[in-house]
Amino acid sequence: MLAAISASAQKVYHLLEAGADADFVNPREGFSALTLGVGWGLDTDALVAIARRMHHPAIRRQQITMAIKEAQRCGREDVVERLSAFLNRERT
């Protein structure tokens, strides 16, 4: 299982690096480019940049919410605060 997740994570990383749509989601493993970025330890600016690249508002809100939960699980309060603020701006 770990090898499959690792392979999927690498695929997401390379797709983003190549400029792919940040809305990319791998529902079978239950993660997105944004939640992977939280797990990889990307800084908050990079995570907000990924969120901004998401084109579909409904997917963006859903994935930001998932990333906030992942950041809480990882103890990354700075990310929780910044993504929460971004999400609140999106809703207004």
Backbone atoms as SQL, in Angstrom:
CREATE TABLE atoms (id INTEGER PRIMARY KEY, chain TEXT, resi INTEGER, resn TEXT, atom TEXT, x REAL, y REAL, z REAL);
INSERT INTO atoms VALUES
  (1, 'A', 1, 'MET', 'N', 0.833, -1.197, 0.000),
  (2, 'A', 1, 'MET', 'CA', 0.000, 0.000, 0.000),
  (3, 'A', 1, 'MET', 'C', 0.868, 1.246, 0.000),
  (4, 'A', 2, 'LEU', 'N', 1.907, 1.282, 0.819),
  (5, 'A', 2, 'LEU', 'CA', 2.786, 2.449, 0.897),
  (6, 'A', 2, 'LEU', 'C', 3.425, 2.735, -0.458),
  (7, 'A', 3, 'ALA', 'N', 3.825, 1.692, -1.163),
  (8, 'A', 3, 'ALA', 'CA', 4.436, 1.885, -2.481),
  (9, 'A', 3, 'ALA', 'C', 3.434, 2.496, -3.450),
  (10, 'A', 4, 'ALA', 'N', 2.189, 2.082, -3.377),
  (11, 'A', 4, 'ALA', 'CA', 1.159, 2.626, -4.270),
  (12, 'A', 4, 'ALA', 'C', 0.909, 4.098, -3.969),
  (13, 'A', 5, 'ILE', 'N', 0.855, 4.437, -2.690),
  (14, 'A', 5, 'ILE', 'CA', 0.656, 5.836, -2.319),
  (15, 'A', 5, 'ILE', 'C', 1.858, 6.659, -2.753),
  (16, 'A', 6, 'SER', 'N', 3.034, 6.131, -2.534),
  (17, 'A', 6, 'SER', 'CA', 4.239, 6.843, -2.932),
  (18, 'A', 6, 'SER', 'C', 4.260, 7.077, -4.439),
  (19, 'A', 7, 'ALA', 'N', 3.901, 6.074, -5.205),
  (20, 'A', 7, 'ALA', 'CA', 3.874, 6.214, -6.659),
  (21, 'A', 7, 'ALA', 'C', 2.828, 7.248, -7.067),
  (22, 'A', 8, 'SER', 'N', 1.675, 7.227, -6.426),
  (23, 'A', 8, 'SER', 'CA', 0.634, 8.197, -6.730),
  (24, 'A', 8, 'SER', 'C', 1.072, 9.603, -6.337),
  (25, 'A', 9, 'ALA', 'N', 1.724, 9.715, -5.190),
  (26, 'A', 9, 'ALA', 'CA', 2.219, 11.017, -4.739),
  (27, 'A', 9, 'ALA', 'C', 3.235, 11.571, -5.723),
  (28, 'A', 10, 'GLN', 'N', 4.100, 10.739, -6.215),
  (29, 'A', 10, 'GLN', 'CA', 5.096, 11.184, -7.188),
  (30, 'A', 10, 'GLN', 'C', 4.421, 11.626, -8.485),
  (31, 'A', 11, 'LYS', 'N', 3.393, 10.913, -8.877),
  (32, 'A', 11, 'LYS', 'CA', 2.661, 11.268, -10.095),
  (33, 'A', 11, 'LYS', 'C', 2.045, 12.662, -9.938),
  (34, 'A', 12, 'VAL', 'N', 1.409, 12.917, -8.793),
  (35, 'A', 12, 'VAL', 'CA', 0.806, 14.223, -8.537),
  (36, 'A', 12, 'VAL', 'C', 1.881, 15.307, -8.567),
  (37, 'A', 13, 'TYR', 'N', 2.998, 15.051, -7.915),
  (38, 'A', 13, 'TYR', 'CA', 4.091, 16.034, -7.873),
  (39, 'A', 13, 'TYR', 'C', 4.565, 16.368, -9.282),
  (40, 'A', 14, 'HIS', 'N', 4.778, 15.360, -10.100),
  (41, 'A', 14, 'HIS', 'CA', 5.272, 15.593, -11.456),
  (42, 'A', 14, 'HIS', 'C', 4.224, 16.285, -12.334),
  (43, 'A', 15, 'LEU', 'N', 2.962, 15.954, -12.121),
  (44, 'A', 15, 'LEU', 'CA', 1.902, 16.624, -12.879),
  (45, 'A', 15, 'LEU', 'C', 1.858, 18.112, -12.537),
  (46, 'A', 16, 'LEU', 'N', 1.944, 18.428, -11.250),
  (47, 'A', 16, 'LEU', 'CA', 1.932, 19.835, -10.842),
  (48, 'A', 16, 'LEU', 'C', 3.171, 20.558, -11.352),
  (49, 'A', 17, 'GLU', 'N', 4.296, 19.895, -11.242),
  (50, 'A', 17, 'GLU', 'CA', 5.546, 20.477, -11.700),
  (51, 'A', 17, 'GLU', 'C', 5.474, 20.800, -13.195),
  (52, 'A', 18, 'ALA', 'N', 4.760, 19.982, -13.940),
  (53, 'A', 18, 'ALA', 'CA', 4.613, 20.186, -15.376),
  (54, 'A', 18, 'ALA', 'C', 3.498, 21.181, -15.705),
  (55, 'A', 19, 'GLY', 'N', 2.863, 21.740, -14.669),
  (56, 'A', 19, 'GLY', 'CA', 1.828, 22.741, -14.883),
  (57, 'A', 19, 'GLY', 'C', 0.433, 22.177, -15.029),
  (58, 'A', 20, 'ALA', 'N', 0.216, 20.964, -14.567),
  (59, 'A', 20, 'ALA', 'CA', -1.107, 20.342, -14.677),
  (60, 'A', 20, 'ALA', 'C', -2.121, 21.080, -13.806),
  (61, 'A', 21, 'ASP', 'N', -3.354, 20.809, -14.085),
  (62, 'A', 21, 'ASP', 'CA', -4.466, 21.394, -13.354),
  (63, 'A', 21, 'ASP', 'C', -4.371, 21.011, -11.871),
  (64, 'A', 22, 'ALA', 'N', -4.385, 22.015, -11.007),
  (65, 'A', 22, 'ALA', 'CA', -4.274, 21.754, -9.572),
  (66, 'A', 22, 'ALA', 'C', -5.541, 21.133, -9.002),
  (67, 'A', 23, 'ASP', 'N', -6.610, 21.056, -9.793),
  (68, 'A', 23, 'ASP', 'CA', -7.829, 20.399, -9.339),
  (69, 'A', 23, 'ASP', 'C', -7.658, 18.883, -9.293),
  (70, 'A', 24, 'PHE', 'N', -6.515, 18.402, -9.768),
  (71, 'A', 24, 'PHE', 'CA', -6.270, 16.958, -9.815),
  (72, 'A', 24, 'PHE', 'C', -6.533, 16.333, -8.455),
  (73, 'A', 25, 'VAL', 'N', -7.353, 15.315, -8.449),
  (74, 'A', 25, 'VAL', 'CA', -7.682, 14.592, -7.225),
  (75, 'A', 25, 'VAL', 'C', -7.577, 13.102, -7.526),
  (76, 'A', 26, 'ASN', 'N', -7.022, 12.364, -6.594),
  (77, 'A', 26, 'ASN', 'CA', -6.970, 10.917, -6.731),
  (78, 'A', 26, 'ASN', 'C', -7.921, 10.347, -5.678),
  (79, 'A', 27, 'PRO', 'N', -9.206, 10.212, -6.012),
  (80, 'A', 27, 'PRO', 'CA', -10.184, 9.814, -5.007),
  (81, 'A', 27, 'PRO', 'C', -9.975, 8.424, -4.448),
  (82, 'A', 28, 'ARG', 'N', -9.344, 7.547, -5.210),
  (83, 'A', 28, 'ARG', 'CA', -9.152, 6.184, -4.707),
  (84, 'A', 28, 'ARG', 'C', -8.267, 6.196, -3.468),
  (85, 'A', 29, 'GLU', 'N', -7.226, 7.026, -3.476),
  (86, 'A', 29, 'GLU', 'CA', -6.357, 7.133, -2.314),
  (87, 'A', 29, 'GLU', 'C', -6.817, 8.233, -1.361),
  (88, 'A', 30, 'GLY', 'N', -7.752, 9.078, -1.806),
  (89, 'A', 30, 'GLY', 'CA', -8.328, 10.092, -0.935),
  (90, 'A', 30, 'GLY', 'C', -7.439, 11.292, -0.696),
  (91, 'A', 31, 'PHE', 'N', -6.635, 11.668, -1.667),
  (92, 'A', 31, 'PHE', 'CA', -5.833, 12.872, -1.487),
  (93, 'A', 31, 'PHE', 'C', -5.827, 13.710, -2.746),
  (94, 'A', 32, 'SER', 'N', -5.411, 14.939, -2.582),
  (95, 'A', 32, 'SER', 'CA', -5.310, 15.860, -3.706),
  (96, 'A', 32, 'SER', 'C', -3.924, 16.477, -3.691),
  (97, 'A', 33, 'ALA', 'N', -3.654, 17.303, -4.673),
  (98, 'A', 33, 'ALA', 'CA', -2.380, 18.016, -4.726),
  (99, 'A', 33, 'ALA', 'C', -2.203, 18.853, -3.465),
  (100, 'A', 34, 'LEU', 'N', -3.270, 19.441, -2.989),
  (101, 'A', 34, 'LEU', 'CA', -3.187, 20.300, -1.807),
  (102, 'A', 34, 'LEU', 'C', -2.902, 19.501, -0.534),
  (103, 'A', 35, 'THR', 'N', -3.617, 18.399, -0.329),
  (104, 'A', 35, 'THR', 'CA', -3.361, 17.610, 0.883),
  (105, 'A', 35, 'THR', 'C', -1.979, 16.977, 0.842),
  (106, 'A', 36, 'LEU', 'N', -1.519, 16.598, -0.339),
  (107, 'A', 36, 'LEU', 'CA', -0.157, 16.087, -0.453),
  (108, 'A', 36, 'LEU', 'C', 0.849, 17.162, -0.079),
  (109, 'A', 37, 'GLY', 'N', 0.594, 18.384, -0.518),
  (110, 'A', 37, 'GLY', 'CA', 1.492, 19.494, -0.195),
  (111, 'A', 37, 'GLY', 'C', 1.596, 19.716, 1.301),
  (112, 'A', 38, 'VAL', 'N', 0.483, 19.566, 2.006),
  (113, 'A', 38, 'VAL', 'CA', 0.508, 19.682, 3.470),
  (114, 'A', 38, 'VAL', 'C', 1.400, 18.593, 4.047),
  (115, 'A', 39, 'GLY', 'N', 1.199, 17.367, 3.599),
  (116, 'A', 39, 'GLY', 'CA', 1.987, 16.239, 4.083),
  (117, 'A', 39, 'GLY', 'C', 3.461, 16.345, 3.739),
  (118, 'A', 40, 'TRP', 'N', 3.773, 16.958, 2.585),
  (119, 'A', 40, 'TRP', 'CA', 5.167, 17.128, 2.174),
  (120, 'A', 40, 'TRP', 'C', 5.861, 18.247, 2.927),
  (121, 'A', 41, 'GLY', 'N', 5.088, 19.036, 3.672),
  (122, 'A', 41, 'GLY', 'CA', 5.687, 20.130, 4.436),
  (123, 'A', 41, 'GLY', 'C', 5.890, 21.400, 3.638),
  (124, 'A', 42, 'LEU', 'N', 5.145, 21.562, 2.535),
  (125, 'A', 42, 'LEU', 'CA', 5.261, 22.802, 1.771),
  (126, 'A', 42, 'LEU', 'C', 4.874, 23.985, 2.648),
  (127, 'A', 43, 'ASP', 'N', 5.513, 25.118, 2.404),
  (128, 'A', 43, 'ASP', 'CA', 5.182, 26.290, 3.212),
  (129, 'A', 43, 'ASP', 'C', 3.804, 26.825, 2.825),
  (130, 'A', 44, 'THR', 'N', 3.286, 27.717, 3.658),
  (131, 'A', 44, 'THR', 'CA', 1.912, 28.185, 3.460),
  (132, 'A', 44, 'THR', 'C', 1.744, 28.933, 2.144),
  (133, 'A', 45, 'ASP', 'N', 2.753, 29.690, 1.723),
  (134, 'A', 45, 'ASP', 'CA', 2.649, 30.411, 0.447),
  (135, 'A', 45, 'ASP', 'C', 2.472, 29.442, -0.725),
  (136, 'A', 46, 'ALA', 'N', 3.231, 28.364, -0.701),
  (137, 'A', 46, 'ALA', 'CA', 3.128, 27.362, -1.766),
  (138, 'A', 46, 'ALA', 'C', 1.749, 26.698, -1.751),
  (139, 'A', 47, 'LEU', 'N', 1.230, 26.422, -0.563),
  (140, 'A', 47, 'LEU', 'CA', -0.085, 25.779, -0.463),
  (141, 'A', 47, 'LEU', 'C', -1.189, 26.703, -0.962),
  (142, 'A', 48, 'VAL', 'N', -1.097, 27.979, -0.625),
  (143, 'A', 48, 'VAL', 'CA', -2.089, 28.942, -1.120),
  (144, 'A', 48, 'VAL', 'C', -1.976, 29.074, -2.638),
  (145, 'A', 49, 'ALA', 'N', -0.760, 29.019, -3.158),
  (146, 'A', 49, 'ALA', 'CA', -0.572, 29.083, -4.614),
  (147, 'A', 49, 'ALA', 'C', -1.242, 27.895, -5.297),
  (148, 'A', 50, 'ILE', 'N', -1.136, 26.710, -4.704),
  (149, 'A', 50, 'ILE', 'CA', -1.814, 25.537, -5.264),
  (150, 'A', 50, 'ILE', 'C', -3.324, 25.745, -5.216),
  (151, 'A', 51, 'ALA', 'N', -3.829, 26.244, -4.088),
  (152, 'A', 51, 'ALA', 'CA', -5.272, 26.476, -3.958),
  (153, 'A', 51, 'ALA', 'C', -5.757, 27.476, -5.010),
  (154, 'A', 52, 'ARG', 'N', -4.971, 28.500, -5.261),
  (155, 'A', 52, 'ARG', 'CA', -5.358, 29.495, -6.273),
  (156, 'A', 52, 'ARG', 'C', -5.389, 28.909, -7.671),
  (157, 'A', 53, 'ARG', 'N', -4.595, 27.885, -7.922),
  (158, 'A', 53, 'ARG', 'CA', -4.554, 27.262, -9.252),
  (159, 'A', 53, 'ARG', 'C', -5.748, 26.349, -9.513),
  (160, 'A', 54, 'MET', 'N', -6.510, 26.041, -8.480),
  (161, 'A', 54, 'MET', 'CA', -7.678, 25.190, -8.659),
  (162, 'A', 54, 'MET', 'C', -8.759, 25.989, -9.367),
  (163, 'A', 55, 'HIS', 'N', -9.294, 25.437, -10.447),
  (164, 'A', 55, 'HIS', 'CA', -10.216, 26.172, -11.301),
  (165, 'A', 55, 'HIS', 'C', -11.679, 26.073, -10.874),
  (166, 'A', 56, 'HIS', 'N', -12.075, 24.954, -10.347),
  (167, 'A', 56, 'HIS', 'CA', -13.488, 24.727, -10.043),
  (168, 'A', 56, 'HIS', 'C', -13.766, 25.085, -8.585),
  (169, 'A', 57, 'PRO', 'N', -14.623, 26.082, -8.334),
  (170, 'A', 57, 'PRO', 'CA', -14.863, 26.553, -6.965),
  (171, 'A', 57, 'PRO', 'C', -15.298, 25.459, -5.984),
  (172, 'A', 58, 'ALA', 'N', -16.184, 24.578, -6.400),
  (173, 'A', 58, 'ALA', 'CA', -16.665, 23.535, -5.488),
  (174, 'A', 58, 'ALA', 'C', -15.534, 22.580, -5.109),
  (175, 'A', 59, 'ILE', 'N', -14.737, 22.200, -6.097),
  (176, 'A', 59, 'ILE', 'CA', -13.594, 21.319, -5.814),
  (177, 'A', 59, 'ILE', 'C', -12.593, 22.049, -4.932),
  (178, 'A', 60, 'ARG', 'N', -12.341, 23.327, -5.236),
  (179, 'A', 60, 'ARG', 'CA', -11.390, 24.108, -4.432),
  (180, 'A', 60, 'ARG', 'C', -11.818, 24.140, -2.967),
  (181, 'A', 61, 'ARG', 'N', -13.083, 24.453, -2.705),
  (182, 'A', 61, 'ARG', 'CA', -13.562, 24.500, -1.311),
  (183, 'A', 61, 'ARG', 'C', -13.423, 23.146, -0.636),
  (184, 'A', 62, 'GLN', 'N', -13.799, 22.078, -1.343),
  (185, 'A', 62, 'GLN', 'CA', -13.714, 20.734, -0.776),
  (186, 'A', 62, 'GLN', 'C', -12.255, 20.371, -0.458),
  (187, 'A', 63, 'GLN', 'N', -11.359, 20.643, -1.388),
  (188, 'A', 63, 'GLN', 'CA', -9.967, 20.265, -1.198),
  (189, 'A', 63, 'GLN', 'C', -9.268, 21.123, -0.147),
  (190, 'A', 64, 'ILE', 'N', -9.649, 22.388, -0.055),
  (191, 'A', 64, 'ILE', 'CA', -9.083, 23.234, 1.006),
  (192, 'A', 64, 'ILE', 'C', -9.539, 22.718, 2.365),
  (193, 'A', 65, 'THR', 'N', -10.795, 22.332, 2.472),
  (194, 'A', 65, 'THR', 'CA', -11.313, 21.773, 3.734),
  (195, 'A', 65, 'THR', 'C', -10.559, 20.497, 4.106),
  (196, 'A', 66, 'MET', 'N', -10.315, 19.627, 3.123),
  (197, 'A', 66, 'MET', 'CA', -9.548, 18.402, 3.393),
  (198, 'A', 66, 'MET', 'C', -8.116, 18.736, 3.808),
  (199, 'A', 67, 'ALA', 'N', -7.523, 19.725, 3.168),
  (200, 'A', 67, 'ALA', 'CA', -6.146, 20.111, 3.498),
  (201, 'A', 67, 'ALA', 'C', -6.073, 20.702, 4.901),
  (202, 'A', 68, 'ILE', 'N', -7.084, 21.446, 5.306),
  (203, 'A', 68, 'ILE', 'CA', -7.134, 21.996, 6.668),
  (204, 'A', 68, 'ILE', 'C', -7.181, 20.855, 7.677),
  (205, 'A', 69, 'LYS', 'N', -7.998, 19.844, 7.408),
  (206, 'A', 69, 'LYS', 'CA', -8.069, 18.686, 8.313),
  (207, 'A', 69, 'LYS', 'C', -6.726, 17.964, 8.380),
  (208, 'A', 70, 'GLU', 'N', -6.050, 17.825, 7.237),
  (209, 'A', 70, 'GLU', 'CA', -4.733, 17.183, 7.212),
  (210, 'A', 70, 'GLU', 'C', -3.716, 18.018, 7.987),
  (211, 'A', 71, 'ALA', 'N', -3.784, 19.335, 7.834),
  (212, 'A', 71, 'ALA', 'CA', -2.869, 20.215, 8.560),
  (213, 'A', 71, 'ALA', 'C', -3.108, 20.126, 10.071),
  (214, 'A', 72, 'GLN', 'N', -4.362, 20.025, 10.475),
  (215, 'A', 72, 'GLN', 'CA', -4.677, 19.850, 11.900),
  (216, 'A', 72, 'GLN', 'C', -4.099, 18.537, 12.405),
  (217, 'A', 73, 'ARG', 'N', -4.252, 17.488, 11.603),
  (218, 'A', 73, 'ARG', 'CA', -3.723, 16.175, 11.977),
  (219, 'A', 73, 'ARG', 'C', -2.205, 16.214, 12.113),
  (220, 'A', 74, 'CYS', 'N', -1.558, 17.014, 11.262),
  (221, 'A', 74, 'CYS', 'CA', -0.089, 17.118, 11.271),
  (222, 'A', 74, 'CYS', 'C', 0.421, 18.162, 12.256),
  (223, 'A', 75, 'GLY', 'N', -0.481, 18.886, 12.909),
  (224, 'A', 75, 'GLY', 'CA', -0.066, 19.913, 13.864),
  (225, 'A', 75, 'GLY', 'C', 0.489, 21.170, 13.200),
  (226, 'A', 76, 'ARG', 'N', 0.067, 21.449, 11.995),
  (227, 'A', 76, 'ARG', 'CA', 0.560, 22.622, 11.252),
  (228, 'A', 76, 'ARG', 'C', -0.453, 23.756, 11.363),
  (229, 'A', 77, 'GLU', 'N', -0.466, 24.396, 12.524),
  (230, 'A', 77, 'GLU', 'CA', -1.448, 25.444, 12.799),
  (231, 'A', 77, 'GLU', 'C', -1.312, 26.644, 11.868),
  (232, 'A', 78, 'ASP', 'N', -0.096, 26.952, 11.426),
  (233, 'A', 78, 'ASP', 'CA', 0.093, 28.060, 10.494),
  (234, 'A', 78, 'ASP', 'C', -0.664, 27.811, 9.197),
  (235, 'A', 79, 'VAL', 'N', -0.635, 26.580, 8.751),
  (236, 'A', 79, 'VAL', 'CA', -1.344, 26.200, 7.521),
  (237, 'A', 79, 'VAL', 'C', -2.852, 26.249, 7.757),
  (238, 'A', 80, 'VAL', 'N', -3.293, 25.770, 8.916),
  (239, 'A', 80, 'VAL', 'CA', -4.722, 25.797, 9.252),
  (240, 'A', 80, 'VAL', 'C', -5.225, 27.235, 9.198),
  (241, 'A', 81, 'GLU', 'N', -4.485, 28.150, 9.820),
  (242, 'A', 81, 'GLU', 'CA', -4.915, 29.551, 9.854),
  (243, 'A', 81, 'GLU', 'C', -4.950, 30.164, 8.457),
  (244, 'A', 82, 'ARG', 'N', -3.907, 29.944, 7.686),
  (245, 'A', 82, 'ARG', 'CA', -3.805, 30.582, 6.368),
  (246, 'A', 82, 'ARG', 'C', -4.836, 30.013, 5.387),
  (247, 'A', 83, 'LEU', 'N', -4.991, 28.694, 5.366),
  (248, 'A', 83, 'LEU', 'CA', -5.983, 28.107, 4.457),
  (249, 'A', 83, 'LEU', 'C', -7.412, 28.426, 4.907),
  (250, 'A', 84, 'SER', 'N', -7.635, 28.506, 6.218),
  (251, 'A', 84, 'SER', 'CA', -8.960, 28.880, 6.721),
  (252, 'A', 84, 'SER', 'C', -9.305, 30.302, 6.290),
  (253, 'A', 85, 'ALA', 'N', -8.327, 31.209, 6.383),
  (254, 'A', 85, 'ALA', 'CA', -8.551, 32.593, 5.955),
  (255, 'A', 85, 'ALA', 'C', -8.833, 32.636, 4.451),
  (256, 'A', 86, 'PHE', 'N', -8.079, 31.862, 3.684),
  (257, 'A', 86, 'PHE', 'CA', -8.293, 31.797, 2.234),
  (258, 'A', 86, 'PHE', 'C', -9.691, 31.276, 1.930),
  (259, 'A', 87, 'LEU', 'N', -10.103, 30.228, 2.619),
  (260, 'A', 87, 'LEU', 'CA', -11.423, 29.638, 2.404),
  (261, 'A', 87, 'LEU', 'C', -12.525, 30.639, 2.766),
  (262, 'A', 88, 'ASN', 'N', -12.342, 31.367, 3.859),
  (263, 'A', 88, 'ASN', 'CA', -13.342, 32.366, 4.262),
  (264, 'A', 88, 'ASN', 'C', -13.471, 33.469, 3.217),
  (265, 'A', 89, 'ARG', 'N', -12.358, 33.906, 2.632),
  (266, 'A', 89, 'ARG', 'CA', -12.411, 34.912, 1.566),
  (267, 'A', 89, 'ARG', 'C', -13.146, 34.363, 0.344),
  (268, 'A', 90, 'GLU', 'N', -12.965, 33.079, 0.069),
  (269, 'A', 90, 'GLU', 'CA', -13.629, 32.448, -1.066),
  (270, 'A', 90, 'GLU', 'C', -15.148, 32.436, -0.876),
  (271, 'A', 91, 'ARG', 'N', -15.585, 32.300, 0.329),
  (272, 'A', 91, 'ARG', 'CA', -17.018, 32.184, 0.614),
  (273, 'A', 91, 'ARG', 'C', -17.725, 33.524, 0.551),
  (274, 'A', 92, 'THR', 'N', -16.981, 34.615, 0.668),
  (275, 'A', 92, 'THR', 'CA', -17.631, 35.943, 0.678),
  (276, 'A', 92, 'THR', 'C', -17.667, 36.567, -0.688);
